[in-house]
Tab-separated table of C-alpha atoms in Angstrom:
chain	number	residue	atom	x	y	z
D	4	UNK	CA	-3.929	-37.558	14.610
D	5	UNK	CA	-1.467	-34.666	14.456
D	6	UNK	CA	-2.583	-31.422	16.063
D	7	UNK	CA	-1.853	-27.774	15.390
D	8	UNK	CA	-2.850	-24.937	17.705
D	9	UNK	CA	-2.573	-21.436	16.256
D	10	UNK	CA	-2.513	-18.330	18.412
D	11	UNK	CA	-3.761	-15.510	16.216
D	12	UNK	CA	-5.221	-12.002	16.212
D	13	UNK	CA	-7.376	-10.440	13.499
D	14	UNK	CA	-5.468	-7.160	13.837
D	15	UNK	CA	-2.128	-8.568	12.699
D	16	UNK	CA	-1.467	-9.029	8.943
D	17	UNK	CA	0.887	-11.970	9.383
D	18	UNK	CA	-1.932	-13.900	11.050
D	19	UNK	CA	-3.866	-13.348	7.821
D	20	UNK	CA	-0.968	-15.026	6.003
D	21	UNK	CA	-1.021	-17.788	8.610
D	22	UNK	CA	-4.611	-18.550	7.638
D	23	UNK	CA	-3.506	-18.784	4.013
D	24	UNK	CA	-0.629	-21.132	4.875
D	25	UNK	CA	-2.876	-23.491	6.823
D	26	UNK	CA	-5.409	-23.561	3.989
D	27	UNK	CA	-2.590	-24.537	1.602
D	28	UNK	CA	-1.697	-27.446	3.897
D	29	UNK	CA	-5.296	-28.656	3.706
D	30	UNK	CA	-5.322	-28.284	-0.090
D	31	UNK	CA	-2.183	-30.441	-0.222
D	32	UNK	CA	-3.990	-33.194	1.639
D	33	UNK	CA	-2.315	-32.962	5.052
D	34	UNK	CA	-4.543	-34.273	7.807
D	35	UNK	CA	-4.455	-32.698	11.257
D	36	UNK	CA	-6.722	-31.388	13.965
D	37	UNK	CA	-6.670	-27.593	13.953
D	38	UNK	CA	-7.462	-25.248	16.830
D	39	UNK	CA	-7.468	-21.465	16.467
D	40	UNK	CA	-6.811	-19.681	19.745
D	41	UNK	CA	-7.555	-15.953	20.077
D	42	UNK	CA	-4.747	-13.675	21.170
D	43	UNK	CA	-5.450	-9.974	21.692
D	44	UNK	CA	-2.346	-8.024	20.734
D	45	UNK	CA	-3.837	-4.770	21.988
D	46	UNK	CA	-6.818	-5.373	24.282
D	47	UNK	CA	-6.790	-1.676	25.165
D	48	UNK	CA	-7.382	-0.503	21.599
D	49	UNK	CA	-10.441	1.789	21.620
D	50	UNK	CA	-13.732	0.224	20.553
D	51	UNK	CA	-14.339	3.041	18.075
D	52	UNK	CA	-10.966	2.409	16.447
D	53	UNK	CA	-8.008	4.716	16.057
D	54	UNK	CA	-5.859	6.235	13.354
D	55	UNK	CA	-2.612	4.395	12.631
D	56	UNK	CA	-1.082	7.725	11.603
D	57	UNK	CA	-1.235	8.658	15.276
D	58	UNK	CA	0.965	5.665	16.111
D	59	UNK	CA	3.373	5.261	13.173
D	60	UNK	CA	4.929	7.590	10.592
D	61	UNK	CA	2.948	7.773	7.347
D	62	UNK	CA	5.950	6.668	5.262
D	63	UNK	CA	6.395	3.568	7.439
D	64	UNK	CA	2.733	2.609	7.051
D	65	UNK	CA	2.752	2.966	3.267
D	66	UNK	CA	6.014	1.054	2.788
D	67	UNK	CA	4.736	-1.712	5.067
D	68	UNK	CA	1.495	-1.959	3.107
D	69	UNK	CA	3.410	-2.233	-0.155
D	70	UNK	CA	5.500	-5.075	1.274
D	71	UNK	CA	2.455	-6.846	2.710
D	72	UNK	CA	0.523	-6.543	-0.552
D	73	UNK	CA	3.380	-8.190	-2.452
D	74	UNK	CA	3.517	-11.010	0.084
D	75	UNK	CA	-0.252	-11.419	-0.005
D	76	UNK	CA	-0.573	-11.915	-3.769
D	77	UNK	CA	0.141	-15.645	-3.498
D	78	UNK	CA	-2.870	-15.991	-1.186
D	79	UNK	CA	-5.146	-13.563	-3.021
D	80	UNK	CA	-4.837	-11.154	-0.087
D	81	UNK	CA	-4.818	-7.384	-0.498
D	82	UNK	CA	-4.105	-4.634	1.996
D	83	UNK	CA	-6.128	-1.471	1.527
D	84	UNK	CA	-6.541	-0.406	5.154
D	85	UNK	CA	-4.035	2.428	5.381
D	86	UNK	CA	-4.979	3.974	8.692
D	87	UNK	CA	-7.447	1.952	10.769
D	88	UNK	CA	-6.514	0.149	13.994
D	89	UNK	CA	-9.363	-1.694	15.706
D	90	UNK	CA	-10.110	-3.623	18.874
D	91	UNK	CA	-10.593	-7.347	18.153
D	92	UNK	CA	-12.245	-8.603	21.347
D	93	UNK	CA	-15.775	-8.701	19.931
D	94	UNK	CA	-14.550	-10.393	16.744
D	95	UNK	CA	-12.876	-13.107	18.835
D	96	UNK	CA	-16.022	-13.629	20.904
D	97	UNK	CA	-18.064	-13.961	17.717
D	98	UNK	CA	-15.450	-16.417	16.502
D	99	UNK	CA	-16.433	-18.832	19.267
D	100	UNK	CA	-19.983	-18.771	17.913
D	101	UNK	CA	-18.738	-19.394	14.366
D	102	UNK	CA	-16.685	-22.320	15.687
D	103	UNK	CA	-19.742	-23.852	17.358
D	104	UNK	CA	-21.588	-23.589	14.053
D	105	UNK	CA	-18.741	-25.222	12.104
D	106	UNK	CA	-17.899	-22.088	10.117
D	107	UNK	CA	-14.804	-20.714	11.794
D	108	UNK	CA	-12.538	-20.785	8.734
D	109	UNK	CA	-15.088	-18.912	6.616
D	110	UNK	CA	-15.601	-16.470	9.443
D	111	UNK	CA	-11.885	-15.848	9.914
D	112	UNK	CA	-11.334	-15.148	6.211
D	113	UNK	CA	-14.272	-12.718	6.247
D	114	UNK	CA	-13.054	-10.860	9.356
D	115	UNK	CA	-9.494	-10.511	8.067
D	116	UNK	CA	-10.844	-9.260	4.743
D	117	UNK	CA	-13.107	-6.743	6.462
D	118	UNK	CA	-10.227	-5.469	8.585
D	119	UNK	CA	-7.389	-5.312	6.066
D	120	UNK	CA	-9.090	-5.049	2.683
D	121	UNK	CA	-12.122	-2.940	3.561
D	122	UNK	CA	-10.823	-1.048	6.592
D	123	UNK	CA	-13.914	-1.891	8.655
D	124	UNK	CA	-14.092	-1.736	12.428
D	125	UNK	CA	-14.512	-5.367	13.521
D	126	UNK	CA	-15.670	-4.246	16.970
D	127	UNK	CA	-18.770	-2.816	15.304
D	128	UNK	CA	-21.764	-5.087	15.832
D	129	UNK	CA	-23.300	-4.212	12.467
D	130	UNK	CA	-20.059	-5.149	10.702
D	131	UNK	CA	-19.918	-8.501	12.490
D	132	UNK	CA	-23.619	-9.123	11.846
D	133	UNK	CA	-23.119	-8.568	8.131
D	134	UNK	CA	-20.152	-10.931	8.109
D	135	UNK	CA	-22.207	-13.566	9.917
D	136	UNK	CA	-25.126	-13.236	7.508
D	137	UNK	CA	-22.865	-13.421	4.449
D	138	UNK	CA	-21.429	-16.776	5.518
D	139	UNK	CA	-24.744	-18.294	6.537
D	140	UNK	CA	-24.734	-17.637	10.281
D	141	UNK	CA	-27.615	-16.181	12.279
D	142	UNK	CA	-26.532	-12.626	13.261
D	143	UNK	CA	-29.138	-12.268	15.996
D	144	UNK	CA	-28.243	-15.585	17.575
D	145	UNK	CA	-24.556	-14.693	17.376
D	146	UNK	CA	-25.065	-11.379	19.181
D	147	UNK	CA	-27.337	-12.975	21.776
D	148	UNK	CA	-24.644	-15.567	22.476
D	149	UNK	CA	-22.021	-12.841	22.883
D	150	UNK	CA	-24.271	-10.766	25.143
D	151	UNK	CA	-24.949	-13.784	27.348
D	152	UNK	CA	-21.218	-13.672	28.180
D	153	UNK	CA	-20.981	-17.428	27.589
D	154	UNK	CA	-17.733	-16.926	25.660
D	155	UNK	CA	-15.975	-14.640	28.131
D	156	UNK	CA	-14.462	-17.528	30.069
D	157	UNK	CA	-13.269	-19.112	26.810
D	158	UNK	CA	-11.376	-15.923	26.015
D	159	UNK	CA	-9.871	-15.867	29.505
D	160	UNK	CA	-8.886	-19.521	29.104
D	161	UNK	CA	-7.153	-18.627	25.831
D	162	UNK	CA	-5.158	-15.942	27.691
D	163	UNK	CA	-4.076	-18.456	30.316
D	164	UNK	CA	-3.065	-20.934	27.636
D	165	UNK	CA	-1.021	-18.266	25.859
D	166	UNK	CA	0.785	-17.619	29.136
D	167	UNK	CA	1.457	-21.340	29.623
D	168	UNK	CA	3.011	-21.601	26.162
D	169	UNK	CA	4.941	-18.363	26.565
D	170	UNK	CA	3.321	-16.745	23.536
D	171	UNK	CA	4.861	-13.352	22.822
D	172	UNK	CA	4.035	-12.891	19.139
D	173	UNK	CA	1.512	-14.139	16.610
D	174	UNK	CA	0.911	-16.183	14.669
D	175	UNK	CA	2.466	-18.911	16.788
D	176	UNK	CA	1.911	-22.533	15.832
D	177	UNK	CA	2.017	-25.250	18.501
D	178	UNK	CA	2.497	-28.622	16.845
D	179	UNK	CA	1.470	-31.743	18.724
D	180	UNK	CA	1.574	-29.785	22.002
D	181	UNK	CA	5.369	-29.636	22.000
D	182	UNK	CA	6.978	-27.827	19.053
D	183	UNK	CA	6.493	-24.052	18.865
D	184	UNK	CA	6.949	-22.102	15.634
D	185	UNK	CA	6.393	-18.339	15.519
D	186	UNK	CA	5.862	-16.094	12.516
D	187	UNK	CA	5.304	-16.987	8.884
D	188	UNK	CA	7.623	-18.103	6.118
D	189	UNK	CA	7.364	-19.167	2.488
D	190	UNK	CA	4.979	-22.056	1.978
D	191	UNK	CA	7.509	-24.735	1.032
D	192	UNK	CA	9.597	-24.031	4.117
D	193	UNK	CA	6.476	-23.890	6.276
D	194	UNK	CA	5.181	-27.217	4.968
D	195	UNK	CA	8.574	-28.902	5.415
D	196	UNK	CA	8.771	-27.757	9.029
D	197	UNK	CA	5.257	-29.020	9.699
D	198	UNK	CA	5.928	-32.419	8.088
D	199	UNK	CA	9.304	-32.828	9.794
D	200	UNK	CA	7.691	-32.042	13.143
D	201	UNK	CA	4.793	-34.417	12.513
D	202	UNK	CA	7.271	-37.203	11.761
D	203	UNK	CA	9.576	-36.376	14.647
D	204	UNK	CA	6.817	-36.153	17.203
D	205	UNK	CA	4.739	-38.999	15.800
């Protein structure tokens, strides 16, 4: 079975597109084992969030959002968050719980939507609890699992793995443990690269 590892962060819009690209592969009938690996782009981002206008010029933010919204149409993705920047550590820890419960893909879509379409702070426990409840997960059990620190080592392991693969940007796709592809591209080109790599490394 072919395998794809994806290093991704909920705070980066192109990772949102990466989720859409992978879903398209599944819709087209490609079979592969998929592993999402958390990658914190800014682990020092404040838990309460921060204003993007304090980091980038307003004109740059608005032009970027316009570009991203055009790119996102093909995946039904919108970008309404014009100024929020949030820490993603808690969202990644909750993601391990969603994975254990077999609902990671639903969870990931919901977190990206909360972050980029609703401008919600995904470090907020109430926000994550609502996401969990909406996709059929037990919010209390999720938070208890996070508080037990059972996922902390998994997150540290993900950091070590990122170092081993030399990950410097996300999304980065590792195909069959050997081929590394960073960034996103149009779907046809993306699919061709995946298929060519599957065949070459088969």
